[in-house]
Short mmCIF file of C-alpha atoms in Angstrom, two decimals:
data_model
loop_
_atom_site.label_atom_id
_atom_site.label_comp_id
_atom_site.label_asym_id
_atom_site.label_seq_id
_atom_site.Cartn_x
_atom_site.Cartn_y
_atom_site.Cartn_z
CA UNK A 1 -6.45 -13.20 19.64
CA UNK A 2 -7.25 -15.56 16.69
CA UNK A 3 -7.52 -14.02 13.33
CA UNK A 4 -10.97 -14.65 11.26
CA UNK A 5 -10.97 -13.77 7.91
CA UNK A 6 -14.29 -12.50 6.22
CA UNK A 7 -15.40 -12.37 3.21
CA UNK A 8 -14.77 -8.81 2.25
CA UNK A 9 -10.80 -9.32 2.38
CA UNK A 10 -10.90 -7.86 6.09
CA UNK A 11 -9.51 -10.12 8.77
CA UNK A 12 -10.90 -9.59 12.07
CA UNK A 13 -8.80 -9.48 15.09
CA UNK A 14 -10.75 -8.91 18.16
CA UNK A 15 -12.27 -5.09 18.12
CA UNK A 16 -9.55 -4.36 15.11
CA UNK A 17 -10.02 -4.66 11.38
CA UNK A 18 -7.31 -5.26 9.74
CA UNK A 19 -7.04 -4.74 5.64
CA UNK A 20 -3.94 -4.18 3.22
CA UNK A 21 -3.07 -3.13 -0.01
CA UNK A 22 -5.23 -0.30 -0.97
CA UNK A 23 -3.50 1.45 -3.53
CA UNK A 24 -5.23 4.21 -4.02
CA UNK A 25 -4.09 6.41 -6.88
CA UNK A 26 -3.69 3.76 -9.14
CA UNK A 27 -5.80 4.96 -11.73
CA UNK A 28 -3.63 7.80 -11.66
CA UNK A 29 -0.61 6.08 -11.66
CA UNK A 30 -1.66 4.26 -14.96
CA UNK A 31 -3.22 7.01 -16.11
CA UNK A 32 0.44 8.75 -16.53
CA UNK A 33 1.78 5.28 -18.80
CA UNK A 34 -1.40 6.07 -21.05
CA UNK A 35 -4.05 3.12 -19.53
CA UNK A 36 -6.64 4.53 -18.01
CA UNK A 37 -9.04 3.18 -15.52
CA UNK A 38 -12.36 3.94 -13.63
CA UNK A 39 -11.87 5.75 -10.77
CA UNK A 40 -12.42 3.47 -8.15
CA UNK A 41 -12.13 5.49 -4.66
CA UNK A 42 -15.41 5.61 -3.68
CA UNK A 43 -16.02 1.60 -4.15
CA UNK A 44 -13.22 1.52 -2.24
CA UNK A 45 -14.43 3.53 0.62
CA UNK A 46 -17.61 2.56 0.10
CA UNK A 47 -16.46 -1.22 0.18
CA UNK A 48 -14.60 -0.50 3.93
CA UNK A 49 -17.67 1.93 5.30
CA UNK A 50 -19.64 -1.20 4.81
CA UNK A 51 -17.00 -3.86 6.48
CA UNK A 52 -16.77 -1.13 9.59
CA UNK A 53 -20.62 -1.07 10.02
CA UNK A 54 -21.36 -4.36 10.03
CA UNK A 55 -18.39 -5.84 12.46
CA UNK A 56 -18.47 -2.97 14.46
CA UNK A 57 -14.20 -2.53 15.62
CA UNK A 58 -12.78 -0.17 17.87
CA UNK A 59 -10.17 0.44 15.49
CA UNK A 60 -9.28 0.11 11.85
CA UNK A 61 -5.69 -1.29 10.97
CA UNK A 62 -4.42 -0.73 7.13
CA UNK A 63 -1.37 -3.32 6.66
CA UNK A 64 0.72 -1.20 4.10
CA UNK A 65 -0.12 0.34 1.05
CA UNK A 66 -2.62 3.02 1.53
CA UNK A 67 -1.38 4.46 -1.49
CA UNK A 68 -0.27 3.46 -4.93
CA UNK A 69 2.68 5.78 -6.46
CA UNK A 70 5.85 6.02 -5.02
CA UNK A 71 6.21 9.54 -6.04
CA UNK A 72 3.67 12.02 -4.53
CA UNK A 73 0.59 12.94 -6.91
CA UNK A 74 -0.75 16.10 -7.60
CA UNK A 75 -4.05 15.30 -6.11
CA UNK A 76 -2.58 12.65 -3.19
CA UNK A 77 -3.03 14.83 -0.22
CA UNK A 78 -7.03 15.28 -1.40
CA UNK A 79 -7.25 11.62 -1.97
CA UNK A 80 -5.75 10.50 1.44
CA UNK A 81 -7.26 13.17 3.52
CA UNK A 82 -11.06 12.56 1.58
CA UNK A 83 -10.08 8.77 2.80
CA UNK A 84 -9.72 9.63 6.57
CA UNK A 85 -12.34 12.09 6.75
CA UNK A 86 -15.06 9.36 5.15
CA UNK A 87 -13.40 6.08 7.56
CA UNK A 88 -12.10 8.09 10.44
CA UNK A 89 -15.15 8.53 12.26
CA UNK A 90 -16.76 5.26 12.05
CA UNK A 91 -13.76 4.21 14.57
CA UNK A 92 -12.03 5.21 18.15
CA UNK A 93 -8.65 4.24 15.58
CA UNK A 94 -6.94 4.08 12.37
CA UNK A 95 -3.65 2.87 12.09
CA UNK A 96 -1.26 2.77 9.24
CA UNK A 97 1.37 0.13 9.28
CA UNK A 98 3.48 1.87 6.83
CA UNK A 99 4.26 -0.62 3.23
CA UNK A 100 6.78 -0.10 0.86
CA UNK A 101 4.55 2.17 -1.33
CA UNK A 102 3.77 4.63 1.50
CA UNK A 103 6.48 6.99 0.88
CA UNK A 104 5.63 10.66 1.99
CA UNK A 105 2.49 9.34 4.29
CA UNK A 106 4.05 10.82 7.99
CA UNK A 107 1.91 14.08 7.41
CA UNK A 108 -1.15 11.64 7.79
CA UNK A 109 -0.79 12.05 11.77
CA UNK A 110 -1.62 15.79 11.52
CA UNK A 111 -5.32 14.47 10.86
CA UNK A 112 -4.94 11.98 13.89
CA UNK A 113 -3.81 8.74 11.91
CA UNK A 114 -0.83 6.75 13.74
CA UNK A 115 1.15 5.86 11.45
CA UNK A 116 4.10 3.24 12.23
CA UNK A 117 6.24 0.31 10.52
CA UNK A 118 5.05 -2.15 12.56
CA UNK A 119 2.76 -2.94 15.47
CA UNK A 120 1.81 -5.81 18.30
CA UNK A 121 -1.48 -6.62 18.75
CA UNK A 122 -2.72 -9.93 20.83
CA UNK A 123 0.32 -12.16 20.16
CA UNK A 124 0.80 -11.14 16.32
CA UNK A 125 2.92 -8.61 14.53
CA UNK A 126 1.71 -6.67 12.13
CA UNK A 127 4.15 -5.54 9.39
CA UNK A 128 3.04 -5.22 5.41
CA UNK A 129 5.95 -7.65 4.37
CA UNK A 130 8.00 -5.98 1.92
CA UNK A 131 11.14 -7.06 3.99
CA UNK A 132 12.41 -9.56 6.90
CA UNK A 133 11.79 -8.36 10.59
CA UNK A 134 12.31 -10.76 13.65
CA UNK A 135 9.05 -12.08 15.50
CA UNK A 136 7.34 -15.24 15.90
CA UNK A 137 3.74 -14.90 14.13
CA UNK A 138 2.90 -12.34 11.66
CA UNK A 139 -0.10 -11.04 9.79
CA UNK A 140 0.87 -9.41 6.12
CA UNK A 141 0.35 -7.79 2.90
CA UNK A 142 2.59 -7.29 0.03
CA UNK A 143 2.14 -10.71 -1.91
CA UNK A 144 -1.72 -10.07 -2.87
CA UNK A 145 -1.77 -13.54 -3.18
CA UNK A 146 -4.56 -15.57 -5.61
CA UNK A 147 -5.25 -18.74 -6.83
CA UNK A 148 -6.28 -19.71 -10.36
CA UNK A 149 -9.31 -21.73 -10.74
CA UNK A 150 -11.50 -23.24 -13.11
CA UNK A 151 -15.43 -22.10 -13.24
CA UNK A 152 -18.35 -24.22 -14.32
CA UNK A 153 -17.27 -23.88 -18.35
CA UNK A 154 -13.95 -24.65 -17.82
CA UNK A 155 -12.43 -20.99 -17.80
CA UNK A 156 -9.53 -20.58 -15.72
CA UNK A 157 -10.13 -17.24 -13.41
CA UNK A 158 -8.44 -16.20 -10.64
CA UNK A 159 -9.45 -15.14 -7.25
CA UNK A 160 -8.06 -13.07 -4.48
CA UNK A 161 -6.99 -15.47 -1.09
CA UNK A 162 -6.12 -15.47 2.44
CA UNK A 163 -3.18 -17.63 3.31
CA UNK A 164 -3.48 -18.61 6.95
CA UNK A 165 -1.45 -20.55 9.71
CA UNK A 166 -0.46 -20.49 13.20
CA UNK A 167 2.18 -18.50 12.65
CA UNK A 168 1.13 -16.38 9.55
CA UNK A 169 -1.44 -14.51 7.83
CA UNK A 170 -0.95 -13.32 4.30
CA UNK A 171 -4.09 -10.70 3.46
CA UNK A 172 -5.64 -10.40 0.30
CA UNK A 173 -5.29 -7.23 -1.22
CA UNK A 174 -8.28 -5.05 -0.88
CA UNK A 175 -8.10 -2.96 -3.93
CA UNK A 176 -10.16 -4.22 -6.81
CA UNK A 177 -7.16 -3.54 -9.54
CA UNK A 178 -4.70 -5.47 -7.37
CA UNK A 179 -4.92 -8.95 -9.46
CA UNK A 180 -2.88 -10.91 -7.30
CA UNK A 181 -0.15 -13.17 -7.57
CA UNK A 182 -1.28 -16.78 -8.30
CA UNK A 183 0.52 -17.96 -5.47
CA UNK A 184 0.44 -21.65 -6.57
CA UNK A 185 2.77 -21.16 -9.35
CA UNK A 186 5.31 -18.86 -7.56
CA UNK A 187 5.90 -17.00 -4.05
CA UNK A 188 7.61 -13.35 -5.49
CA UNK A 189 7.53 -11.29 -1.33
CA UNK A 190 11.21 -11.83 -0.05
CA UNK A 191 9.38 -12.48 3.43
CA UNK A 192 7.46 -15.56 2.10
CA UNK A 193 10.38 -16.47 0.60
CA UNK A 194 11.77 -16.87 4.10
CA UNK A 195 8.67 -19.30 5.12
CA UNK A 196 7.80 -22.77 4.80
CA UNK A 197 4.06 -21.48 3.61
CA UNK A 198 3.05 -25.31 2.12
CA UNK A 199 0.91 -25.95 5.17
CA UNK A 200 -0.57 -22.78 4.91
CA UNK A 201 -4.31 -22.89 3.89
CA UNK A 202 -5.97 -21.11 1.75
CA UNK A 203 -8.81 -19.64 1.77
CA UNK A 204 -11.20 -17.47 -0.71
CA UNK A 205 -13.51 -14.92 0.26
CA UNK A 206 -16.29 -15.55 -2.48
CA UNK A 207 -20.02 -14.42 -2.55
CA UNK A 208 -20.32 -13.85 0.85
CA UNK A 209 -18.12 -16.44 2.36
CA UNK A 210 -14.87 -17.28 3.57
CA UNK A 211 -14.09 -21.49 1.15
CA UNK A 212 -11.22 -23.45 2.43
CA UNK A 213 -9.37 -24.99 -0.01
CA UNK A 214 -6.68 -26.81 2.10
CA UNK A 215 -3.16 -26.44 2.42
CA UNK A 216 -1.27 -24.51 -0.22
CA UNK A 217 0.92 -27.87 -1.40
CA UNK A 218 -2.11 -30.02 -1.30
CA UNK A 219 -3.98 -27.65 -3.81
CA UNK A 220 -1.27 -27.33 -6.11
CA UNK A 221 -0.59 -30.77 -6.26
CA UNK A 222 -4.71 -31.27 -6.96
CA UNK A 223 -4.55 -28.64 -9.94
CA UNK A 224 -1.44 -30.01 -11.13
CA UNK A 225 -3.17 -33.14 -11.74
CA UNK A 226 -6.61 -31.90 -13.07
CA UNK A 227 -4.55 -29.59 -15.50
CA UNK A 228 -2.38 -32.42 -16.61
CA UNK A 229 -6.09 -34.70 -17.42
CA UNK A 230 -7.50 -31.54 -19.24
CA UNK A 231 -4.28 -30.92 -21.49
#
């Protein structure tokens, strides 16, 4: 199966849509260190109902990180099972590849969600990348990678990104408080770390479409320069 990404931080991989790095409960979770946040959930939902309905798969894949807090939430189980009730029916499917933040999330199969650390699907494994596993090609979370980029003024703003390859995919994450990590200054996941990802290209879902940038190297080497003539 090849991977296409789309421009609503989905990748498509034959009759499964695959997204990562939900987080939900992090208003919550920020809420608790005294920054609080709009409640997001229902763009969030709202956001995937819309991906589903459009490209139509047979089953819905969520690449780690469903939820945010390591330690359970008094309104969690409301949150998570409001979640699966609203996507659940839309597909035959839903899948949770279990991330490093989806402690407690095993009760999840009581309401017909398989949840597992890793899965193979049409020559790819999917795992969220929070730590090495053997296998040839992969498709990830974790890193939430982004690029920085300057607009039409000259402001620096940075973007969500797919990094793709024949070997790996590295999803954006689909939460709209997960920044990123501007993955042309540094590489933090201890998988990527493990990767030559300089050939990788990346891409940016923006406005509706999926813009290739090039390879990863090759871009960073470009900004370098263009940063360097602006300074």
């Amino acid at each position: 199966m090849k991977p296409v990404p789309l421009p609503e931080r989905a990748l498509k991989l034959g009759r499964n849509l695959v997204v990562a790095d939900l987080h939900l409960g992090y208003e919550v979770a920020m809420a608790r260190e005294g920054f609080y946040l709009p409640r997001v959930f229902h763009e969030v939902v709202g956001r995937l109902k819309g991906v589903i309905e459009g490209e139509k798969p047979k089953r819905l894949i969520i690449d780690g990180d469903l939820k945010h807090s390591f330690v359970p939430e008094w309104r969690e189980r409301e949150e998570l099972k409001a979640f699966v009730d609203e996507v659940s029916p839309l597909v035959d499917e839903l899948v949770l590849v279990r991330g490093n933040h989806d402690v407690g999330t095993l009760w999840l199969r009581e309401l017909g969600v398989e949840v597992v650390d890793e899965l193979e699907l049409g020559g790819w494994k999917l795992v969220h990348g929070h730590k090495l596993v053997e296998g040839e090609r992969f498709i990830i979370g974790h890193e939430h990678p982004a690029v920085r980029l300057r607009d039409e003024v000259g402001a620096l703003v940075k973007v969500s990104a797919f990094l793709m390859s024949d070997e790996l995919v590295v999803l954006p994450a689909f939460s709209p408080w997960a920044y990123g990590n501007d993955v042309l200054r540094e590489i933090v996941s201890p998988f990527l770390r493990a990767y030559d990802v300089s050939r990788a290209r990346v891409l940016v879902p923006l406005e509706g479409e999926v813009l290739d940038f090039g390879e990863l190297e090759r871009l960073s080497r470009v900004l370098r320069k263009l940063n360097s003539a602006n300074l």
